Structure formats: structure tokens, C-alpha cells
Tab-separated table of C-alpha atoms in Angstrom:
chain	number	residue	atom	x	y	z
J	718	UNK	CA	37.468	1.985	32.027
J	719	UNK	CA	35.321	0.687	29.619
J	720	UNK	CA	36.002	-1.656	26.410
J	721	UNK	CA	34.164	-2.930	23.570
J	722	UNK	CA	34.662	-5.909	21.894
J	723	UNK	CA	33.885	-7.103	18.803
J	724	UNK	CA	34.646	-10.622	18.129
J	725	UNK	CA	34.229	-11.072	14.244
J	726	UNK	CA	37.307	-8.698	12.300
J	727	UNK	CA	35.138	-9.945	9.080
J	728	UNK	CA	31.610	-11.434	8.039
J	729	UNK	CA	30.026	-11.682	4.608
J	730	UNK	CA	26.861	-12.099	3.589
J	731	UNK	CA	24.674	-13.323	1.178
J	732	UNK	CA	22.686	-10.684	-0.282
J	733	UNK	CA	18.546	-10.496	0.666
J	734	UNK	CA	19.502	-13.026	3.763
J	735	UNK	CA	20.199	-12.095	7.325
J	736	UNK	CA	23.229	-11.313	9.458
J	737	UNK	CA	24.047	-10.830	12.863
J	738	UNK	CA	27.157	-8.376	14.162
J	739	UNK	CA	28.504	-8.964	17.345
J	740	UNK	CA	29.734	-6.939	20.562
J	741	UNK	CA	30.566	-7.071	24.050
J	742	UNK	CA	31.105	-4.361	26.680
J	743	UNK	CA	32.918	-4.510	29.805
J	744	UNK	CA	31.089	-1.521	32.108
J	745	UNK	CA	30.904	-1.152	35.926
J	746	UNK	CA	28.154	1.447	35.146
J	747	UNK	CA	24.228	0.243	35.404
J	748	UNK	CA	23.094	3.638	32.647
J	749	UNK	CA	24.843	4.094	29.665
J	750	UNK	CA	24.111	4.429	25.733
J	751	UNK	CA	25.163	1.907	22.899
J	752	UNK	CA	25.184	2.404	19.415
J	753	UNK	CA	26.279	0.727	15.768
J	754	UNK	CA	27.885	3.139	13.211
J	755	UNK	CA	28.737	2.390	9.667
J	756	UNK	CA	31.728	3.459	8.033
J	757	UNK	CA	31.843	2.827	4.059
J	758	UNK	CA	34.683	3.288	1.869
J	759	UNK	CA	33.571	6.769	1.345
J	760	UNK	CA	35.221	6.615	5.598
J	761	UNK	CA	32.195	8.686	6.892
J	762	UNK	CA	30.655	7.770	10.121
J	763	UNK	CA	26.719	7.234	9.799
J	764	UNK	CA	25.111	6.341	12.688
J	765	UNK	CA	22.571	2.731	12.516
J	766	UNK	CA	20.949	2.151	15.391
J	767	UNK	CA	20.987	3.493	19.674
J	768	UNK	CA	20.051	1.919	22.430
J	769	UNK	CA	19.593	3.447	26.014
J	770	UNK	CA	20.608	0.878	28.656
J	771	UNK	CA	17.759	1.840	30.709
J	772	UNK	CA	15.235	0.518	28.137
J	773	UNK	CA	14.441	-3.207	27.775
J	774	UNK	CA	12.936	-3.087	24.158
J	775	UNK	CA	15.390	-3.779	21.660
J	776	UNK	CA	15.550	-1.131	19.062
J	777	UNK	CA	14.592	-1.534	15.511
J	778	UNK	CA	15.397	1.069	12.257
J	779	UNK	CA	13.965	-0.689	9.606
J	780	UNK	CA	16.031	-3.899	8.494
J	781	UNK	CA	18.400	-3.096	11.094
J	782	UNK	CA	17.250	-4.173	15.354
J	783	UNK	CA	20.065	-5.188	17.869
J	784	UNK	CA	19.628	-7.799	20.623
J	785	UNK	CA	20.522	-6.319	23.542
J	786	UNK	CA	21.128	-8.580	26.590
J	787	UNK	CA	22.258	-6.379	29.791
J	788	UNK	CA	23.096	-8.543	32.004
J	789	UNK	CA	25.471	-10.441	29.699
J	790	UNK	CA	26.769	-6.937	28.008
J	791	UNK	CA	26.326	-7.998	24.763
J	792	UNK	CA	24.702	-5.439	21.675
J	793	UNK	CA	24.791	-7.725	18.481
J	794	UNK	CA	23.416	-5.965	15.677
J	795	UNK	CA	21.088	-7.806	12.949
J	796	UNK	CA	20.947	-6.621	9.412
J	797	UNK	CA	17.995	-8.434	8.004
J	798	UNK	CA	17.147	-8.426	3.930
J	799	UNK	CA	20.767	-7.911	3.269
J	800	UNK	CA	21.590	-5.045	0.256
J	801	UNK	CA	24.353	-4.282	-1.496
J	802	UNK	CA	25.079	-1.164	0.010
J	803	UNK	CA	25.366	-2.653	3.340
J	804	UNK	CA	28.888	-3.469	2.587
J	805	UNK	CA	30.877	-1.581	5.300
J	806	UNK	CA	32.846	-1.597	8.467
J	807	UNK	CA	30.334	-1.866	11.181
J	808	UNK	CA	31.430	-0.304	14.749
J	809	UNK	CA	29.723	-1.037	18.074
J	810	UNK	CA	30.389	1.766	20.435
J	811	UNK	CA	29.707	2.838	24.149
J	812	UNK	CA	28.663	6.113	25.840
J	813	UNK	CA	28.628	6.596	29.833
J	814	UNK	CA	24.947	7.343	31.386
J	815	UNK	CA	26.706	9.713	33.770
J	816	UNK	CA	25.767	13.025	33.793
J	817	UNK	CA	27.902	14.795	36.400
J	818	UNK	CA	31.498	12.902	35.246
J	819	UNK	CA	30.171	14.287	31.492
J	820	UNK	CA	31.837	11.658	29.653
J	821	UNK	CA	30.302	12.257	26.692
J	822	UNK	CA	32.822	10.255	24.343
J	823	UNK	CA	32.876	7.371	22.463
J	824	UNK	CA	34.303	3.748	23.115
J	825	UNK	CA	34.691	1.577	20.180
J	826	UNK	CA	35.355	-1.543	19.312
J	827	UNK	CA	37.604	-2.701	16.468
J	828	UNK	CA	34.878	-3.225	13.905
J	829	UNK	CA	33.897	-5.768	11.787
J	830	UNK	CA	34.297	-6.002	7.750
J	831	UNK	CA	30.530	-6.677	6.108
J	832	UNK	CA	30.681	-7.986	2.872
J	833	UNK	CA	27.561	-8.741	0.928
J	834	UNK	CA	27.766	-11.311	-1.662
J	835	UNK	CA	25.276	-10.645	-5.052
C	587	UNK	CA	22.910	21.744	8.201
C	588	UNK	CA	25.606	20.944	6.208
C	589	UNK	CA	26.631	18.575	9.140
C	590	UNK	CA	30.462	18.596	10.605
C	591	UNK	CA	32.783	20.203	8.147
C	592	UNK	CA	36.344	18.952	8.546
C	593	UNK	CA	39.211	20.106	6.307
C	594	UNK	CA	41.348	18.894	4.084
C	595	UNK	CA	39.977	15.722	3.522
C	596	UNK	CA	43.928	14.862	2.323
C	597	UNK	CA	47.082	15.956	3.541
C	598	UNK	CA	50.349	15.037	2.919
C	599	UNK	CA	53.538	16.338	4.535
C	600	UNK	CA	57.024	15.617	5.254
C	601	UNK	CA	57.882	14.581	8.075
C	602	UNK	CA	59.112	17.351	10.761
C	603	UNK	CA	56.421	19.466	9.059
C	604	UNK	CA	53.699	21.191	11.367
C	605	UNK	CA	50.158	19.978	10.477
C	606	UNK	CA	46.778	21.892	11.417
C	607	UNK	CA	43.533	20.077	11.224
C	608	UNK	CA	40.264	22.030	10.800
C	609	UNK	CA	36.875	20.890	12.206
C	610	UNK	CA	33.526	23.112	12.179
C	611	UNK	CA	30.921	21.801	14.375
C	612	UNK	CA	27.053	21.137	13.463
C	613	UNK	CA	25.722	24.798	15.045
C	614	UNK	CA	24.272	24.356	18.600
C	615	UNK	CA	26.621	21.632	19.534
C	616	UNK	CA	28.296	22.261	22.554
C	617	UNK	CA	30.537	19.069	22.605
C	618	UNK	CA	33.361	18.866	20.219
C	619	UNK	CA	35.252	15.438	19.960
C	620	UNK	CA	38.582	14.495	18.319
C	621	UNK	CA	39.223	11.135	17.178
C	622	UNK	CA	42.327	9.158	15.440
C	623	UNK	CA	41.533	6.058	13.303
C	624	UNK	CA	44.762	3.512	12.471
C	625	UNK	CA	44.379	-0.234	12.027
C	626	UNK	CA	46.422	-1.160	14.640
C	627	UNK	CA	44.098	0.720	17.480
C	628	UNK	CA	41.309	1.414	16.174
C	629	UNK	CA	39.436	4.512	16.960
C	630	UNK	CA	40.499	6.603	19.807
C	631	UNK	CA	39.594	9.782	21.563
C	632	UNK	CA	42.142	12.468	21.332
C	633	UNK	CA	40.076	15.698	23.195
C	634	UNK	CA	36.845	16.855	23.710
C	635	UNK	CA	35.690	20.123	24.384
C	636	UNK	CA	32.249	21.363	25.759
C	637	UNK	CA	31.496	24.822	25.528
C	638	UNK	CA	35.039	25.755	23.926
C	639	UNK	CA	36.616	24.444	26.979
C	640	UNK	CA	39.438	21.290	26.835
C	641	UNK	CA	37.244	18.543	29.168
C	642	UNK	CA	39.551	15.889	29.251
C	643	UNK	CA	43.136	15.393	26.832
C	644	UNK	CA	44.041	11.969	27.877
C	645	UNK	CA	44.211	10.909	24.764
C	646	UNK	CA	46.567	13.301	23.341
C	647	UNK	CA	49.662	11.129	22.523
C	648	UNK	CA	52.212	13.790	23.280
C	649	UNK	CA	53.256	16.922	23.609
C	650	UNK	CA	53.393	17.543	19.584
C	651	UNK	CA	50.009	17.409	19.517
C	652	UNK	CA	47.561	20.571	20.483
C	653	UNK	CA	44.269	21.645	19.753
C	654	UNK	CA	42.187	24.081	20.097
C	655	UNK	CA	38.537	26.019	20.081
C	656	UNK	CA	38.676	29.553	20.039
C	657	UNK	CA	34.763	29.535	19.506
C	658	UNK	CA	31.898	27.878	18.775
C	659	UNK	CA	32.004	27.052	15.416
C	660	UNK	CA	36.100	26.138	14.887
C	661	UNK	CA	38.273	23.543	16.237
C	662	UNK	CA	41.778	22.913	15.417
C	663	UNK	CA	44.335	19.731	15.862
C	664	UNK	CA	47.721	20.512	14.980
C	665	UNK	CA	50.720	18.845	15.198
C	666	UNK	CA	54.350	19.812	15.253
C	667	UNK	CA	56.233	17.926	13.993
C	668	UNK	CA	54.978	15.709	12.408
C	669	UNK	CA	55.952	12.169	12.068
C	670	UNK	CA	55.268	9.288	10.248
C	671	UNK	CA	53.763	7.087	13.300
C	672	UNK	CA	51.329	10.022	13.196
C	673	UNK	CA	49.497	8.936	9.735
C	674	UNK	CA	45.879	8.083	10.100
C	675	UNK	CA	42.405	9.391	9.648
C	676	UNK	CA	41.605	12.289	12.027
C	677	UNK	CA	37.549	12.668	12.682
C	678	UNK	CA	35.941	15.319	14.626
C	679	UNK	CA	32.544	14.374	15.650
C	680	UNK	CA	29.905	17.147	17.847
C	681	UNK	CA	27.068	16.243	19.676
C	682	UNK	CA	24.219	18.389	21.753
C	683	UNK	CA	24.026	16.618	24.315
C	684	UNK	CA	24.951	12.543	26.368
C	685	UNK	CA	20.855	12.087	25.252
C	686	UNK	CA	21.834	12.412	21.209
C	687	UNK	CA	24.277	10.317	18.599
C	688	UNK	CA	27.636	11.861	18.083
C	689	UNK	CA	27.847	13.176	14.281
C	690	UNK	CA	31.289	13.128	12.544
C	691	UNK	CA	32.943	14.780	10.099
C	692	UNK	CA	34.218	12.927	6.879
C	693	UNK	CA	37.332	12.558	8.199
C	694	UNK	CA	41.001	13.729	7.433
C	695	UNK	CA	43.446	11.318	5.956
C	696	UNK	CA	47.150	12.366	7.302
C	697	UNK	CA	50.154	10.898	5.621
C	698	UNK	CA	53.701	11.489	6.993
C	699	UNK	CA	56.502	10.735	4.231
């Protein structure tokens, strides 16, 4: 089975600097789908960022990119020109590449606490 | 769309009460997920469904727990009876397809008194 693992319960930042979530996976699987979703206190789900396993460019939205290192299963996520409304829980999650098991879920880590300091 | 529609956003009940969760996937989706939120696990999968069809129920804590899709556009969770271990935030999240993000619902808060 797989697990996610996210080291940091809580990380604040200084607002307009830079911040780096992090998060581990433990897969057996070589394709596979990772992804960072915010939850604010409003407690919906909003997805930041995706990255397909299969790719070796990291993906960028905006201020937000991830550093994604395969062969040491780590995702970290980097929030750059920290706002305000960045405040959230952060989740890293998994998805299994495999087609024909369907395993179309969601593994999640614990999250981490963002707070952003004015 | 109006997204994944999930209802009520509260609910409070006694315990030994039966509780029934409502979830309407984003149209087109053909994979329905159940999740539970607490702080002590986390988020976990409950169900999912593709097509209407129960794929895999692992997660289901117990017997007091069900759910169901009768079609394409309604899920439920229910569970009878309730107890107080069972308070958290219930999502239901669709997707299209393993190639797109899962989208979630806001979420129901359960509390068991």
C-alpha cells in the first residue's frame, strides 16, 4: 500500500517571502499522479498543483511549482511571493498510474498548517 | 457546473440516531469517492463507485455504515446508528477519469452527542 508523509504538522510564513511544503511517498509503482490540495477554514478542497510521475519537468501554477525528485519520492511544494490568503492546511496526496487495478482514489498525508505572517 | 453538491453542510444527532449523507456528483463523472476527515487519521477513503457500481469498500469502518448510488447524479452515506466516534467531516469528491484532479464537495460536518 501506499503512504504519504508529510513531515512539517505546521509552518508559517512571512508574507511576500517564500516557503517550501514537504512530502514523501512510499510506492512500489514506477506511474502514478501527485498532487497538493488546499483546504481553508471555509474546509473545501481546492486543488494547487499535479504532477504525472512520468514527466520530469516540475510543474509550475503561478507562485506555486513543486520539486519533484522520483527517485527519492519526495513532492515538496513551494509557495513563492507569499499572500495572505495562502493561509491553509496544505495536503500532498497520491494517485496509482494503474489503469486495469482502477485505483482511482486518493492517499493523503496528514497535512501541514500554513500560516502567513503580515 | 455548480461543482459537487454535498448536503447538509451540518448535522447534528444523538447518538443511536440513523444519519444519511447526500452527495451529487459534477455531471459526466463516472467516479464517485467518499472520504472521512478526523484529526487523529487524517483523510481516508470510505467507497468509491464508478459507473454507480461499489469498486472497492475497504474503508468502510463497519457494518453501520452503507452507501449507496442509485444513479448518476446521487450518492448516499448513511449510518445507523450513529455514534459519537463517528463525528467528523464527510467529503465526497468525483472525478472523470485517473488522467484528471479529484473535485470535492464542501464537506459535511457530523457531530454525535
Amino acid at each position: 500500500a501506499q503512504t504519504v508523509t508529510q513531515s512539517q504538522p505546521e509552518m508559517s510564513v512571512q508574507e511576500a517571502e517564500t516557503v517550501t511544503l514537504s512530502c514523501t511517498y512510499d510506492t512500489s509503482e514506477s506511474d502514478y499522479y501527485l498532487f497538493w490540495y488546499k483546504q481553508p477554514p471555509s474546509r473545501q478542497m481546492i486543488l494547487v498543483i499535479r504532477q504525472e510521475a512520468y514527466k520530469q519537468q516540475n510543474a509550475t501554477e503561478n507562485r506555486f511549482s513543486v520539486n519533484f525528485q522520483k527517485a527519492a519520492k519526495s513532492f515538496s511544494l513551494k509557495i513563492s511571493d507569499s499572500q495572505l490568503g495562502d493561509a491553509a492546511m496544505y495536503f500532498c496526496a497520491y494517485r496509482s498510474g494503474d489503469t486495469l487495478a482502477g485505483s482511482y482514489q486518493l492517499t493523503f498525508g496528514k497535512g501541514t498548517k500554513l500560516s502567513v505572517i503580515p | 457546473d455548480a461543482g459537487v453538491i454535498q448536503s447538509p453542510r451540518h448535522e447534528v444527532t444523538e447518538m443511536g440516531q440513523e444519519v444519511t449523507l447526500r452527495c451529487k456528483p459534477i455531471s459526466g463523472h463516472d467516479y464517485l469517492f467518499w472520504y472521512r476527515q478526523t484529526m487523529m487519521r487524517g483523510l481516508e477513503l470510505l467507497i468509491y463507485f464508478n459507473n454507480n457500481v461499489p469498486i472497492d469498500d475497504s474503508g468502510m469502518p463497519e457494518d453501520r455504515f452503507s452507501a449507496k448510488m442509485p444513479n448518476a447524479s446521487f450518492s448516499t452515506l448513511k449510518i445507523q446508528p450513529s455514534e459519537p466516534r463517528d463525528s467528523a467531516v464527510y467529503f465526497c469528491a468525483s472525478t472523470v477519469n485517473q488522467n484528471t484532479e479529484s473535485f470535492f464537495g464542501q464537506g459535511t460536518r457530523l457531530t454525535v452527542v
